[in-house]
Amino acid sequence: MTTYDIALIGFGGVNRTLAELIATRGDELSLKLGFGLRVVAITDLRLGSLVQAGGIDLAAAFRLDPGVETFAACGGSAEPDNEHVIRTCPADIICEATFTNPTDGEPAASHVRWALESGKSVCTTNKGPVALHGAELAELARRNGLGFEFEGAVMSGTPVLRFAKQLLPGLALNGFEGILNGTSNYVLGRMEEGLSFDESVREAQQRGYAEADPTADIEGYDVQLKVLILANELLGADLTLADVQRQGISALTHQVLSRAAGQGRRWKLVGSARRNPDGTVSAGVAPAALPLDHGLAGVSGANNAVSFNTDLLGPVTVSGPGAGRVETAYALLSDIIAMHGARNQVATNA
Ligand code: HSE
């Protein structure tokens, strides 16, 4: 049976959860999926780096206390040294799950580039490289015959990108609207229930929904990146970040939410794009007071939903979790499964 050696870049909530899945369910998964997974490298800002070609003792890695101990305690280094590890470690696949930088996508974009330049496929949950450098990185992967998958960049493990690319063949997608940020949706719901804004954000952080800096969730920057990814990937647009209008939810107070509820409406942060009659695509993110019978009004908690406007079926909606450690770790697993499927397809066609 094939075993893929993987390197985890970033060992916070998402990659740590993927490692936990491999440690606790690896045998069950390999029986089900037809391939095994072995972690041969980990880098992390606080823990440093560890490369062990024969497979890392994950239990020992889990026991380390970040901020107090480092991988030096397991024979590694206290320095992350990402470029050296990514370029030289013996991994087949790099799982990139460092923080999203919405301005220039770094350092994650470089992580992806270094991996693709050194013959390693990449899966990432990081919106920065995909939204801001997606076309360039996909071309680099294609040229080098490698995989570049990023299902978790939008709606965590809920398969919105693969759904639209693979399961809607022959349909024209003319636009979409969706709830694309779990944190802001959770915060709006809790504020409607009477919690303060700060308490609601704190809860979202504790549950692992929020970005390192929750401003990205609250002010719409996170949705702006996701709308950009969906518009470029699925509507064939060629937008840049500046083309996606952005407004967040920080001006919404408990009073505003209650008033809307009294009028049979619910405030949601909505990301959308539409194809114009001249073929161009307009996109944006803004709060909207939706009537309660609107398809997106009932999407609660950290759930997300995207409704695609198609020519032959009308609206087709995908909904599911949009954030969370396990949900996002599953996205990485689904990316590896997709790469395995593509590899087998190539072998079958050869
Ligand atoms: N912070 C993001 C959210 C995580 O709340 O939706 C998933 O991108």
mmCIF file of C-alpha atoms and ligand atoms in Angstrom:
data_model
loop_
_atom_site.group_PDB
_atom_site.id
_atom_site.type_symbol
_atom_site.label_atom_id
_atom_site.label_comp_id
_atom_site.label_asym_id
_atom_site.label_seq_id
_atom_site.Cartn_x
_atom_site.Cartn_y
_atom_site.Cartn_z
ATOM 1 C CA MET A 1 0.000 0.000 0.000
ATOM 2 C CA THR A 2 1.210 3.537 -0.781
ATOM 3 C CA THR A 3 2.256 5.608 2.200
ATOM 4 C CA TYR A 4 2.516 9.368 1.776
ATOM 5 C CA ASP A 5 5.124 11.106 3.865
ATOM 6 C CA ILE A 6 3.827 14.467 4.939
ATOM 7 C CA ALA A 7 5.304 17.633 6.433
ATOM 8 C CA LEU A 8 3.167 19.851 8.653
ATOM 9 C CA ILE A 9 3.996 23.540 8.310
ATOM 10 C CA GLY A 10 2.450 25.178 11.357
ATOM 11 C CA PHE A 11 1.517 23.031 14.325
ATOM 12 C CA GLY A 12 -1.390 25.047 15.728
ATOM 13 C CA GLY A 13 -4.979 23.848 15.871
ATOM 14 C CA VAL A 14 -5.446 22.542 12.320
ATOM 15 C CA ASN A 15 -2.248 20.586 11.603
ATOM 16 C CA ARG A 16 -2.113 19.344 15.195
ATOM 17 C CA THR A 17 -5.631 17.965 14.739
ATOM 18 C CA LEU A 18 -4.616 16.339 11.446
ATOM 19 C CA ALA A 19 -1.691 14.710 13.288
ATOM 20 C CA GLU A 20 -4.093 13.540 16.006
ATOM 21 C CA LEU A 21 -6.353 11.987 13.353
ATOM 22 C CA ILE A 22 -3.339 10.183 11.859
ATOM 23 C CA ALA A 23 -2.153 9.025 15.305
ATOM 24 C CA THR A 24 -5.540 7.812 16.507
ATOM 25 C CA ARG A 25 -7.273 6.716 13.295
ATOM 26 C CA GLY A 26 -4.400 6.100 10.887
ATOM 27 C CA ASP A 27 -4.969 2.344 10.529
ATOM 28 C CA GLU A 28 -8.726 2.699 10.095
ATOM 29 C CA LEU A 29 -8.218 5.480 7.536
ATOM 30 C CA SER A 30 -5.648 3.567 5.510
ATOM 31 C CA LEU A 31 -7.990 0.566 5.285
ATOM 32 C CA LYS A 32 -10.769 2.826 4.095
ATOM 33 C CA LEU A 33 -8.696 5.032 1.771
ATOM 34 C CA GLY A 34 -6.132 2.598 0.404
ATOM 35 C CA PHE A 35 -3.100 4.631 1.452
ATOM 36 C CA GLY A 36 -1.234 5.400 4.652
ATOM 37 C CA LEU A 37 0.034 8.695 6.061
ATOM 38 C CA ARG A 38 3.254 9.261 7.968
ATOM 39 C CA VAL A 39 4.418 12.591 9.397
ATOM 40 C CA VAL A 40 8.127 13.094 8.670
ATOM 41 C CA ALA A 41 8.529 16.813 9.381
ATOM 42 C CA ILE A 42 6.883 19.522 11.477
ATOM 43 C CA THR A 43 7.735 23.202 11.711
ATOM 44 C CA ASP A 44 6.130 25.695 14.028
ATOM 45 C CA LEU A 45 6.829 29.300 15.026
ATOM 46 C CA ARG A 46 6.961 28.461 18.720
ATOM 47 C CA LEU A 47 8.122 24.824 18.730
ATOM 48 C CA GLY A 48 10.825 25.010 16.050
ATOM 49 C CA SER A 49 11.368 22.155 13.615
ATOM 50 C CA LEU A 50 11.663 18.409 13.644
ATOM 51 C CA VAL A 51 12.513 16.141 10.702
ATOM 52 C CA GLN A 52 12.591 12.375 11.104
ATOM 53 C CA ALA A 53 12.613 10.417 7.863
ATOM 54 C CA GLY A 54 11.413 7.235 9.562
ATOM 55 C CA GLY A 55 8.316 8.986 10.967
ATOM 56 C CA ILE A 56 7.926 11.352 13.898
ATOM 57 C CA ASP A 57 6.832 10.031 17.289
ATOM 58 C CA LEU A 58 3.625 12.104 17.348
ATOM 59 C CA ALA A 59 2.821 11.293 20.977
ATOM 60 C CA ALA A 60 6.109 12.944 21.994
ATOM 61 C CA ALA A 61 5.340 15.974 19.806
ATOM 62 C CA PHE A 62 1.861 16.354 21.380
ATOM 63 C CA ARG A 63 3.377 16.330 24.878
ATOM 64 C CA LEU A 64 5.528 19.427 24.234
ATOM 65 C CA ASP A 65 4.287 22.633 25.800
ATOM 66 C CA PRO A 66 4.521 25.371 23.090
ATOM 67 C CA GLY A 67 6.147 28.523 24.416
ATOM 68 C CA VAL A 68 7.931 26.536 27.128
ATOM 69 C CA GLU A 69 9.488 23.620 25.280
ATOM 70 C CA THR A 70 10.686 23.177 21.698
ATOM 71 C CA PHE A 71 11.433 20.346 19.282
ATOM 72 C CA ALA A 72 15.031 20.515 20.523
ATOM 73 C CA ALA A 73 13.709 18.263 23.330
ATOM 74 C CA CYS A 74 12.917 15.555 20.694
ATOM 75 C CA GLY A 75 16.142 15.807 18.715
ATOM 76 C CA GLY A 76 14.971 18.693 16.481
ATOM 77 C CA SER A 77 15.689 22.396 16.536
ATOM 78 C CA ALA A 78 14.213 25.367 18.401
ATOM 79 C CA GLU A 79 14.191 27.295 15.088
ATOM 80 C CA PRO A 80 11.396 26.717 12.532
ATOM 81 C CA ASP A 81 13.770 27.191 9.555
ATOM 82 C CA ASN A 82 10.835 26.745 7.179
ATOM 83 C CA GLU A 83 12.671 27.199 3.898
ATOM 84 C CA HIS A 84 15.372 24.653 4.706
ATOM 85 C CA VAL A 85 12.882 22.102 6.068
ATOM 86 C CA ILE A 86 10.399 22.507 3.209
ATOM 87 C CA ARG A 87 13.073 22.286 0.527
ATOM 88 C CA THR A 88 15.067 19.404 2.008
ATOM 89 C CA CYS A 89 12.743 17.217 4.115
ATOM 90 C CA PRO A 90 11.782 13.821 2.651
ATOM 91 C CA ALA A 91 8.031 14.605 2.396
ATOM 92 C CA ASP A 92 5.787 13.865 -0.591
ATOM 93 C CA ILE A 93 3.150 16.363 0.532
ATOM 94 C CA ILE A 94 3.373 19.614 2.489
ATOM 95 C CA CYS A 95 0.329 20.525 4.618
ATOM 96 C CA GLU A 96 0.468 24.301 4.991
ATOM 97 C CA ALA A 97 -1.647 25.615 7.865
ATOM 98 C CA THR A 98 0.089 28.734 9.126
ATOM 99 C CA PHE A 99 -1.815 31.967 9.819
ATOM 100 C CA THR A 100 -3.510 33.794 6.949
ATOM 101 C CA ASN A 101 -1.927 37.086 5.996
ATOM 102 C CA PRO A 102 -4.649 38.939 4.055
ATOM 103 C CA THR A 103 -2.241 41.619 2.767
ATOM 104 C CA ASP A 104 0.350 39.695 0.770
ATOM 105 C CA GLY A 105 -0.239 36.040 1.709
ATOM 106 C CA GLU A 106 3.247 35.696 3.216
ATOM 107 C CA PRO A 107 5.011 33.750 4.533
ATOM 108 C CA ALA A 108 2.566 31.037 3.451
ATOM 109 C CA ALA A 109 2.894 31.857 -0.265
ATOM 110 C CA SER A 110 6.648 31.272 -0.002
ATOM 111 C CA HIS A 111 6.041 27.998 1.853
ATOM 112 C CA VAL A 112 3.892 26.812 -1.055
ATOM 113 C CA ARG A 113 6.421 28.038 -3.649
ATOM 114 C CA TRP A 114 9.389 26.348 -1.912
ATOM 115 C CA ALA A 115 7.467 23.078 -1.739
ATOM 116 C CA LEU A 116 6.404 23.140 -5.389
ATOM 117 C CA GLU A 117 9.909 24.131 -6.496
ATOM 118 C CA SER A 118 11.388 21.186 -4.609
ATOM 119 C CA GLY A 119 9.060 18.515 -5.986
ATOM 120 C CA LYS A 120 6.477 18.327 -3.192
ATOM 121 C CA SER A 121 2.735 18.575 -3.604
ATOM 122 C CA VAL A 122 0.885 21.020 -1.386
ATOM 123 C CA CYS A 123 -2.421 21.148 0.399
ATOM 124 C CA THR A 124 -3.265 24.264 2.319
ATOM 125 C CA THR A 125 -6.082 25.764 4.352
ATOM 126 C CA ASN A 126 -4.463 29.160 4.031
ATOM 127 C CA LYS A 127 -6.548 31.720 2.142
ATOM 128 C CA GLY A 128 -3.669 34.169 1.565
ATOM 129 C CA PRO A 129 -1.618 32.226 -1.013
ATOM 130 C CA VAL A 130 -4.728 30.955 -2.787
ATOM 131 C CA ALA A 131 -6.543 34.297 -3.033
ATOM 132 C CA LEU A 132 -3.515 36.447 -3.780
ATOM 133 C CA HIS A 133 -1.198 34.114 -5.719
ATOM 134 C CA GLY A 134 -3.520 31.271 -6.733
ATOM 135 C CA ALA A 135 -3.009 31.393 -10.512
ATOM 136 C CA GLU A 136 0.789 31.593 -10.244
ATOM 137 C CA LEU A 137 0.990 28.722 -7.722
ATOM 138 C CA ALA A 138 -1.423 26.506 -9.662
ATOM 139 C CA GLU A 139 0.697 27.062 -12.784
ATOM 140 C CA LEU A 140 3.889 26.198 -10.869
ATOM 141 C CA ALA A 141 2.247 22.988 -9.621
ATOM 142 C CA ARG A 142 1.029 22.108 -13.109
ATOM 143 C CA ARG A 143 4.456 22.726 -14.672
ATOM 144 C CA ASN A 144 6.115 20.486 -12.099
ATOM 145 C CA GLY A 145 3.458 17.757 -12.270
ATOM 146 C CA LEU A 146 2.492 18.259 -8.615
ATOM 147 C CA GLY A 147 -0.748 18.641 -6.670
ATOM 148 C CA PHE A 148 -1.933 21.978 -5.257
ATOM 149 C CA GLU A 149 -5.195 21.599 -3.332
ATOM 150 C CA PHE A 150 -6.899 24.110 -1.062
ATOM 151 C CA GLU A 151 -10.431 22.957 -0.272
ATOM 152 C CA GLY A 152 -10.106 24.250 3.319
ATOM 153 C CA ALA A 153 -9.500 27.822 2.191
ATOM 154 C CA VAL A 154 -13.286 28.257 1.834
ATOM 155 C CA MET A 155 -15.882 26.686 4.196
ATOM 156 C CA SER A 156 -13.261 24.538 6.022
ATOM 157 C CA GLY A 157 -13.929 20.858 5.274
ATOM 158 C CA THR A 158 -17.273 21.404 3.549
ATOM 159 C CA PRO A 159 -16.424 20.638 -0.067
ATOM 160 C CA VAL A 160 -17.611 23.761 -1.823
ATOM 161 C CA LEU A 161 -14.809 24.095 -4.393
ATOM 162 C CA ARG A 162 -14.798 20.440 -5.416
ATOM 163 C CA PHE A 163 -18.589 20.387 -5.329
ATOM 164 C CA ALA A 164 -18.864 23.185 -7.865
ATOM 165 C CA LYS A 165 -15.943 22.029 -10.026
ATOM 166 C CA GLN A 166 -16.816 18.345 -10.127
ATOM 167 C CA LEU A 167 -20.538 17.969 -9.486
ATOM 168 C CA LEU A 168 -22.047 20.740 -11.601
ATOM 169 C CA PRO A 169 -20.718 19.775 -15.036
ATOM 170 C CA GLY A 170 -22.290 21.505 -18.012
ATOM 171 C CA LEU A 171 -23.897 24.250 -15.945
ATOM 172 C CA ALA A 172 -23.011 27.919 -16.235
ATOM 173 C CA LEU A 173 -22.389 29.519 -12.836
ATOM 174 C CA ASN A 174 -23.565 33.090 -13.055
ATOM 175 C CA GLY A 175 -22.912 34.115 -9.483
ATOM 176 C CA PHE A 176 -23.230 33.147 -5.849
ATOM 177 C CA GLU A 177 -24.125 34.532 -2.465
ATOM 178 C CA GLY A 178 -23.117 33.024 0.805
ATOM 179 C CA ILE A 179 -22.269 33.135 4.455
ATOM 180 C CA LEU A 180 -18.566 32.494 4.389
ATOM 181 C CA ASN A 181 -17.271 33.367 7.840
ATOM 182 C CA GLY A 182 -18.065 31.171 10.822
ATOM 183 C CA THR A 183 -16.835 33.632 13.438
ATOM 184 C CA SER A 184 -18.944 36.610 12.350
ATOM 185 C CA ASN A 185 -21.992 34.385 11.875
ATOM 186 C CA TYR A 186 -21.492 32.915 15.341
ATOM 187 C CA VAL A 187 -20.982 36.397 16.823
ATOM 188 C CA LEU A 188 -24.157 37.777 15.191
ATOM 189 C CA GLY A 189 -26.141 34.811 16.538
ATOM 190 C CA ARG A 190 -24.809 35.186 20.080
ATOM 191 C CA MET A 191 -25.393 38.965 20.034
ATOM 192 C CA GLU A 192 -28.973 38.325 18.950
ATOM 193 C CA GLU A 193 -29.247 36.085 22.030
ATOM 194 C CA GLY A 194 -28.076 38.993 24.203
ATOM 195 C CA LEU A 195 -24.325 38.446 24.631
ATOM 196 C CA SER A 196 -22.013 41.426 24.216
ATOM 197 C CA PHE A 197 -19.863 41.776 21.123
ATOM 198 C CA ASP A 198 -16.624 41.154 23.086
ATOM 199 C CA GLU A 199 -18.016 38.069 24.860
ATOM 200 C CA SER A 200 -19.244 36.650 21.562
ATOM 201 C CA VAL A 201 -15.853 37.138 19.881
ATOM 202 C CA ARG A 202 -14.100 35.563 22.885
ATOM 203 C CA GLU A 203 -16.340 32.503 22.613
ATOM 204 C CA ALA A 204 -15.616 32.197 18.884
ATOM 205 C CA GLN A 205 -11.892 32.344 19.641
ATOM 206 C CA GLN A 206 -12.203 29.672 22.347
ATOM 207 C CA ARG A 207 -14.007 27.417 19.892
ATOM 208 C CA GLY A 208 -11.185 27.763 17.351
ATOM 209 C CA TYR A 209 -13.275 29.573 14.727
ATOM 210 C CA ALA A 210 -11.543 32.962 14.722
ATOM 211 C CA GLU A 211 -8.392 33.991 12.870
ATOM 212 C CA ALA A 212 -5.231 34.828 14.859
ATOM 213 C CA ASP A 213 -6.445 38.435 14.591
ATOM 214 C CA PRO A 214 -10.277 38.338 14.716
ATOM 215 C CA THR A 215 -10.430 41.737 12.999
ATOM 216 C CA ALA A 216 -10.177 39.747 9.749
ATOM 217 C CA ASP A 217 -13.395 37.903 10.652
ATOM 218 C CA ILE A 218 -15.311 40.884 11.981
ATOM 219 C CA GLU A 219 -14.359 43.464 9.360
ATOM 220 C CA GLY A 220 -14.963 41.199 6.374
ATOM 221 C CA TYR A 221 -11.336 40.714 5.248
ATOM 222 C CA ASP A 222 -11.686 36.921 5.621
ATOM 223 C CA VAL A 223 -14.850 36.849 3.488
ATOM 224 C CA GLN A 224 -13.225 39.189 0.968
ATOM 225 C CA LEU A 225 -10.464 36.586 0.405
ATOM 226 C CA LYS A 226 -12.995 33.746 0.146
ATOM 227 C CA VAL A 227 -15.176 35.647 -2.340
ATOM 228 C CA LEU A 228 -12.057 36.338 -4.395
ATOM 229 C CA ILE A 229 -11.157 32.623 -4.385
ATOM 230 C CA LEU A 230 -14.686 31.517 -5.361
ATOM 231 C CA ALA A 231 -15.054 34.175 -8.059
ATOM 232 C CA ASN A 232 -11.691 33.411 -9.676
ATOM 233 C CA GLU A 233 -11.856 29.626 -9.276
ATOM 234 C CA LEU A 234 -15.489 29.029 -10.115
ATOM 235 C CA LEU A 235 -16.691 31.994 -12.185
ATOM 236 C CA GLY A 236 -13.460 32.215 -14.171
ATOM 237 C CA ALA A 237 -12.963 35.815 -13.063
ATOM 238 C CA ASP A 238 -9.614 37.529 -12.860
ATOM 239 C CA LEU A 239 -10.267 39.765 -9.858
ATOM 240 C CA THR A 240 -7.771 41.173 -7.395
ATOM 241 C CA LEU A 241 -8.494 41.910 -3.743
ATOM 242 C CA ALA A 242 -9.166 45.579 -4.486
ATOM 243 C CA ASP A 243 -11.982 44.541 -6.860
ATOM 244 C CA VAL A 244 -13.950 42.956 -3.977
ATOM 245 C CA GLN A 245 -15.874 45.640 -2.067
ATOM 246 C CA ARG A 246 -15.691 45.030 1.697
ATOM 247 C CA GLN A 247 -17.738 46.013 4.733
ATOM 248 C CA GLY A 248 -17.773 44.158 8.082
ATOM 249 C CA ILE A 249 -20.177 43.790 11.004
ATOM 250 C CA SER A 250 -18.551 46.011 13.636
ATOM 251 C CA ALA A 251 -21.237 48.706 13.263
ATOM 252 C CA LEU A 252 -24.031 46.246 14.144
ATOM 253 C CA THR A 253 -25.209 46.565 17.740
ATOM 254 C CA HIS A 254 -27.569 44.457 19.818
ATOM 255 C CA GLN A 255 -30.236 47.168 19.281
ATOM 256 C CA VAL A 256 -29.870 47.009 15.483
ATOM 257 C CA LEU A 257 -30.144 43.210 15.556
ATOM 258 C CA SER A 258 -33.226 43.304 17.848
ATOM 259 C CA ARG A 259 -34.944 45.903 15.698
ATOM 260 C CA ALA A 260 -34.413 43.705 12.626
ATOM 261 C CA ALA A 261 -35.744 40.660 14.520
ATOM 262 C CA GLY A 262 -38.890 42.654 15.368
ATOM 263 C CA GLN A 263 -39.350 43.256 11.627
ATOM 264 C CA GLY A 264 -38.905 39.570 10.702
ATOM 265 C CA ARG A 265 -35.340 40.073 9.492
ATOM 266 C CA ARG A 266 -31.899 38.790 10.519
ATOM 267 C CA TRP A 267 -28.542 40.468 9.875
ATOM 268 C CA LYS A 268 -25.960 38.312 8.127
ATOM 269 C CA LEU A 269 -22.559 39.034 6.627
ATOM 270 C CA VAL A 270 -23.034 38.126 2.973
ATOM 271 C CA GLY A 271 -20.290 37.545 0.408
ATOM 272 C CA SER A 272 -21.396 37.543 -3.217
ATOM 273 C CA ALA A 273 -20.362 37.764 -6.848
ATOM 274 C CA ARG A 274 -22.305 38.031 -10.070
ATOM 275 C CA ARG A 275 -21.505 37.868 -13.748
ATOM 276 C CA ASN A 276 -22.572 41.073 -15.508
ATOM 277 C CA PRO A 277 -24.165 41.116 -18.976
ATOM 278 C CA ASP A 278 -20.810 42.252 -20.453
ATOM 279 C CA GLY A 279 -19.096 39.167 -18.966
ATOM 280 C CA THR A 280 -17.239 41.003 -16.184
ATOM 281 C CA VAL A 281 -17.700 39.848 -12.569
ATOM 282 C CA SER A 282 -18.649 42.135 -9.670
ATOM 283 C CA ALA A 283 -17.994 40.928 -6.125
ATOM 284 C CA GLY A 284 -18.301 42.164 -2.573
ATOM 285 C CA VAL A 285 -18.981 41.516 1.080
ATOM 286 C CA ALA A 286 -21.429 43.480 3.203
ATOM 287 C CA PRO A 287 -23.913 42.946 6.045
ATOM 288 C CA ALA A 288 -27.530 42.528 4.975
ATOM 289 C CA ALA A 289 -30.810 42.277 6.925
ATOM 290 C CA LEU A 290 -32.301 39.195 5.281
ATOM 291 C CA PRO A 291 -35.987 38.244 5.540
ATOM 292 C CA LEU A 292 -36.352 35.124 7.680
ATOM 293 C CA ASP A 293 -37.506 33.043 4.716
ATOM 294 C CA HIS A 294 -34.292 33.819 2.797
ATOM 295 C CA GLY A 295 -32.186 30.666 2.329
ATOM 296 C CA LEU A 296 -29.219 32.130 4.182
ATOM 297 C CA ALA A 297 -31.173 33.551 7.162
ATOM 298 C CA GLY A 298 -31.394 30.174 8.904
ATOM 299 C CA VAL A 299 -27.647 29.400 8.666
ATOM 300 C CA SER A 300 -26.611 29.518 12.304
ATOM 301 C CA GLY A 301 -23.544 29.310 14.512
ATOM 302 C CA ALA A 302 -20.241 28.713 12.704
ATOM 303 C CA ASN A 303 -22.025 27.138 9.759
ATOM 304 C CA ASN A 304 -21.562 28.509 6.263
ATOM 305 C CA ALA A 305 -23.582 28.197 3.076
ATOM 306 C CA VAL A 306 -23.106 29.226 -0.534
ATOM 307 C CA SER A 307 -25.913 29.375 -3.009
ATOM 308 C CA PHE A 308 -24.751 29.200 -6.645
ATOM 309 C CA ASN A 309 -26.874 30.792 -9.303
ATOM 310 C CA THR A 310 -26.826 28.287 -12.201
ATOM 311 C CA ASP A 311 -28.393 28.548 -15.656
ATOM 312 C CA LEU A 312 -30.193 25.185 -15.800
ATOM 313 C CA LEU A 313 -30.911 24.373 -12.132
ATOM 314 C CA GLY A 314 -31.438 27.834 -10.682
ATOM 315 C CA PRO A 315 -29.975 28.186 -7.181
ATOM 316 C CA VAL A 316 -27.950 25.227 -5.864
ATOM 317 C CA THR A 317 -26.821 25.530 -2.255
ATOM 318 C CA VAL A 318 -23.996 23.875 -0.325
ATOM 319 C CA SER A 319 -24.025 24.248 3.440
ATOM 320 C CA GLY A 320 -21.983 22.883 6.293
ATOM 321 C CA PRO A 321 -19.333 23.802 8.837
ATOM 322 C CA GLY A 322 -17.251 26.820 7.871
ATOM 323 C CA ALA A 323 -14.666 26.848 10.629
ATOM 324 C CA GLY A 324 -13.204 24.744 13.419
ATOM 325 C CA ARG A 325 -10.068 22.692 13.987
ATOM 326 C CA VAL A 326 -11.434 19.229 13.163
ATOM 327 C CA GLU A 327 -13.502 20.533 10.260
ATOM 328 C CA THR A 328 -10.477 22.282 8.742
ATOM 329 C CA ALA A 329 -8.136 19.341 9.405
ATOM 330 C CA TYR A 330 -10.616 17.209 7.474
ATOM 331 C CA ALA A 331 -10.180 19.623 4.526
ATOM 332 C CA LEU A 332 -6.481 18.714 4.423
ATOM 333 C CA LEU A 333 -7.325 15.027 4.532
ATOM 334 C CA SER A 334 -9.818 15.511 1.698
ATOM 335 C CA ASP A 335 -7.105 17.298 -0.313
ATOM 336 C CA ILE A 336 -4.733 14.362 0.162
ATOM 337 C CA ILE A 337 -7.512 11.959 -0.874
ATOM 338 C CA ALA A 338 -8.088 14.073 -4.007
ATOM 339 C CA MET A 339 -4.369 14.022 -4.846
ATOM 340 C CA HIS A 340 -4.282 10.249 -4.352
ATOM 341 C CA GLY A 341 -7.288 9.919 -6.691
ATOM 342 C CA ALA A 342 -5.608 12.131 -9.326
ATOM 343 C CA ARG A 343 -2.404 10.082 -9.089
ATOM 344 C CA ASN A 344 -4.320 6.838 -9.585
ATOM 345 C CA GLN A 345 -6.196 8.364 -12.510
ATOM 346 C CA VAL A 346 -2.900 9.285 -14.190
ATOM 347 C CA ALA A 347 -1.595 5.749 -13.547
ATOM 348 C CA THR A 348 -4.802 4.253 -15.029
ATOM 349 C CA ASN A 349 -4.609 6.465 -18.136
ATOM 350 C CA ALA A 350 -0.889 5.779 -18.693
HETATM 351 N N1 HSE B 1 -11.877 32.437 10.820
HETATM 352 C C1 HSE B 1 -12.519 31.727 9.775
HETATM 353 C C2 HSE B 1 -14.016 31.715 10.048
HETATM 354 C C3 HSE B 1 -11.982 30.343 9.725
HETATM 355 O O1 HSE B 1 -14.424 32.086 11.142
HETATM 356 O O2 HSE B 1 -14.789 31.344 9.174
HETATM 357 C C4 HSE B 1 -12.239 29.625 8.467
HETATM 358 O O3 HSE B 1 -11.711 30.296 7.353
#
